């Protein structure tokens, strides 16, 4: 399902940073991951599964994901999945 570029949740704005992608080295899918404004340094966020599948129109939770400097979300060797 196509994810929105921006999500407003609990007074914060989340902007799409990483769409759903497959890491070419590991074959593992990641995303979609959103960046929060105001910023939460070192974290990206993923909406709950019901929202990702289109069963709800607003997320009920934004799951924080701690990012490491060499995490798949920060690498440039990725391929997009459409």
mmCIF file of C-alpha atoms in Angstrom:
data_model
loop_
_atom_site.group_PDB
_atom_site.id
_atom_site.type_symbol
_atom_site.label_atom_id
_atom_site.label_comp_id
_atom_site.label_asym_id
_atom_site.label_seq_id
_atom_site.Cartn_x
_atom_site.Cartn_y
_atom_site.Cartn_z
ATOM 1 C CA UNK A 1 0.000 0.000 0.000
ATOM 2 C CA UNK A 2 1.277 3.474 -0.896
ATOM 3 C CA UNK A 3 2.146 5.409 2.255
ATOM 4 C CA UNK A 4 1.458 9.129 2.757
ATOM 5 C CA UNK A 5 4.370 11.581 2.649
ATOM 6 C CA UNK A 6 3.240 13.196 5.923
ATOM 7 C CA UNK A 7 1.374 11.885 8.988
ATOM 8 C CA UNK A 8 0.042 14.039 11.821
ATOM 9 C CA UNK A 9 -0.220 12.070 15.083
ATOM 10 C CA UNK A 10 -0.567 13.294 18.702
ATOM 11 C CA UNK A 11 0.406 16.848 17.741
ATOM 12 C CA UNK A 12 3.614 15.796 15.961
ATOM 13 C CA UNK A 13 4.289 15.754 12.230
ATOM 14 C CA UNK A 14 6.013 12.726 10.698
ATOM 15 C CA UNK A 15 7.606 12.955 7.239
ATOM 16 C CA UNK A 16 8.353 9.886 5.109
ATOM 17 C CA UNK A 17 12.118 9.303 5.186
ATOM 18 C CA UNK A 18 12.418 5.714 3.867
ATOM 19 C CA UNK A 19 9.729 4.096 1.725
ATOM 20 C CA UNK A 20 9.432 0.293 1.779
ATOM 21 C CA UNK A 21 12.730 -1.055 0.433
ATOM 22 C CA UNK A 22 14.673 -4.289 0.284
ATOM 23 C CA UNK A 23 18.287 -4.273 1.463
ATOM 24 C CA UNK A 24 20.265 -5.877 -1.389
ATOM 25 C CA UNK A 25 22.926 -7.371 0.898
ATOM 26 C CA UNK A 26 20.554 -9.107 3.301
ATOM 27 C CA UNK A 27 17.321 -9.384 1.302
ATOM 28 C CA UNK A 28 15.444 -7.949 4.289
ATOM 29 C CA UNK A 29 12.614 -5.481 3.704
ATOM 30 C CA UNK A 30 12.567 -2.257 5.723
ATOM 31 C CA UNK A 31 10.156 0.623 6.042
ATOM 32 C CA UNK A 32 8.250 2.698 5.661
ATOM 33 C CA UNK A 33 10.089 4.844 8.191
ATOM 34 C CA UNK A 34 9.122 8.381 9.162
ATOM 35 C CA UNK A 35 11.122 11.244 10.682
ATOM 36 C CA UNK A 36 9.393 13.176 13.481
ATOM 37 C CA UNK A 37 9.189 16.956 13.759
ATOM 38 C CA UNK A 38 10.256 18.076 16.341
ATOM 39 C CA UNK A 39 13.211 15.772 15.758
ATOM 40 C CA UNK A 40 13.936 12.732 17.886
ATOM 41 C CA UNK A 41 17.676 12.351 17.347
ATOM 42 C CA UNK A 42 18.687 8.848 16.291
ATOM 43 C CA UNK A 43 15.116 7.574 15.834
ATOM 44 C CA UNK A 44 12.834 6.913 12.901
ATOM 45 C CA UNK A 45 9.217 5.826 13.349
ATOM 46 C CA UNK A 46 6.955 3.181 11.814
ATOM 47 C CA UNK A 47 3.138 3.396 11.957
ATOM 48 C CA UNK A 48 1.145 0.473 13.358
ATOM 49 C CA UNK A 49 0.288 -2.438 11.055
ATOM 50 C CA UNK A 50 -3.440 -1.653 10.720
ATOM 51 C CA UNK A 51 -2.529 1.776 9.297
ATOM 52 C CA UNK A 52 0.115 0.304 6.968
ATOM 53 C CA UNK A 53 -2.451 -2.158 5.589
ATOM 54 C CA UNK A 54 -5.070 0.558 5.115
ATOM 55 C CA UNK A 55 -7.483 -0.794 7.750
ATOM 56 C CA UNK A 56 -7.454 2.523 9.644
ATOM 57 C CA UNK A 57 -7.137 6.079 8.341
ATOM 58 C CA UNK A 58 -4.947 7.313 11.210
ATOM 59 C CA UNK A 59 -2.250 5.398 13.101
ATOM 60 C CA UNK A 60 -2.918 4.344 16.679
ATOM 61 C CA UNK A 61 0.815 4.244 17.473
ATOM 62 C CA UNK A 62 4.104 5.311 15.900
ATOM 63 C CA UNK A 63 6.757 2.722 16.813
ATOM 64 C CA UNK A 64 10.205 4.265 17.494
ATOM 65 C CA UNK A 65 13.125 2.552 15.758
ATOM 66 C CA UNK A 66 16.629 3.345 17.036
ATOM 67 C CA UNK A 67 18.949 3.932 14.074
ATOM 68 C CA UNK A 68 22.595 2.912 14.063
ATOM 69 C CA UNK A 69 25.049 4.749 11.786
ATOM 70 C CA UNK A 70 25.236 1.726 9.441
ATOM 71 C CA UNK A 71 21.593 0.638 9.646
ATOM 72 C CA UNK A 72 19.839 -0.339 6.388
ATOM 73 C CA UNK A 73 17.787 2.866 6.547
ATOM 74 C CA UNK A 74 20.948 4.966 6.321
ATOM 75 C CA UNK A 75 22.735 2.995 3.570
ATOM 76 C CA UNK A 76 22.567 4.116 -0.023
ATOM 77 C CA UNK A 77 22.789 0.626 -1.606
ATOM 78 C CA UNK A 78 19.067 -0.098 -1.566
ATOM 79 C CA UNK A 79 16.502 -0.944 -4.161
ATOM 80 C CA UNK A 80 12.946 0.346 -4.053
ATOM 81 C CA UNK A 81 10.053 -2.071 -4.096
ATOM 82 C CA UNK A 82 6.949 -0.846 -5.905
#
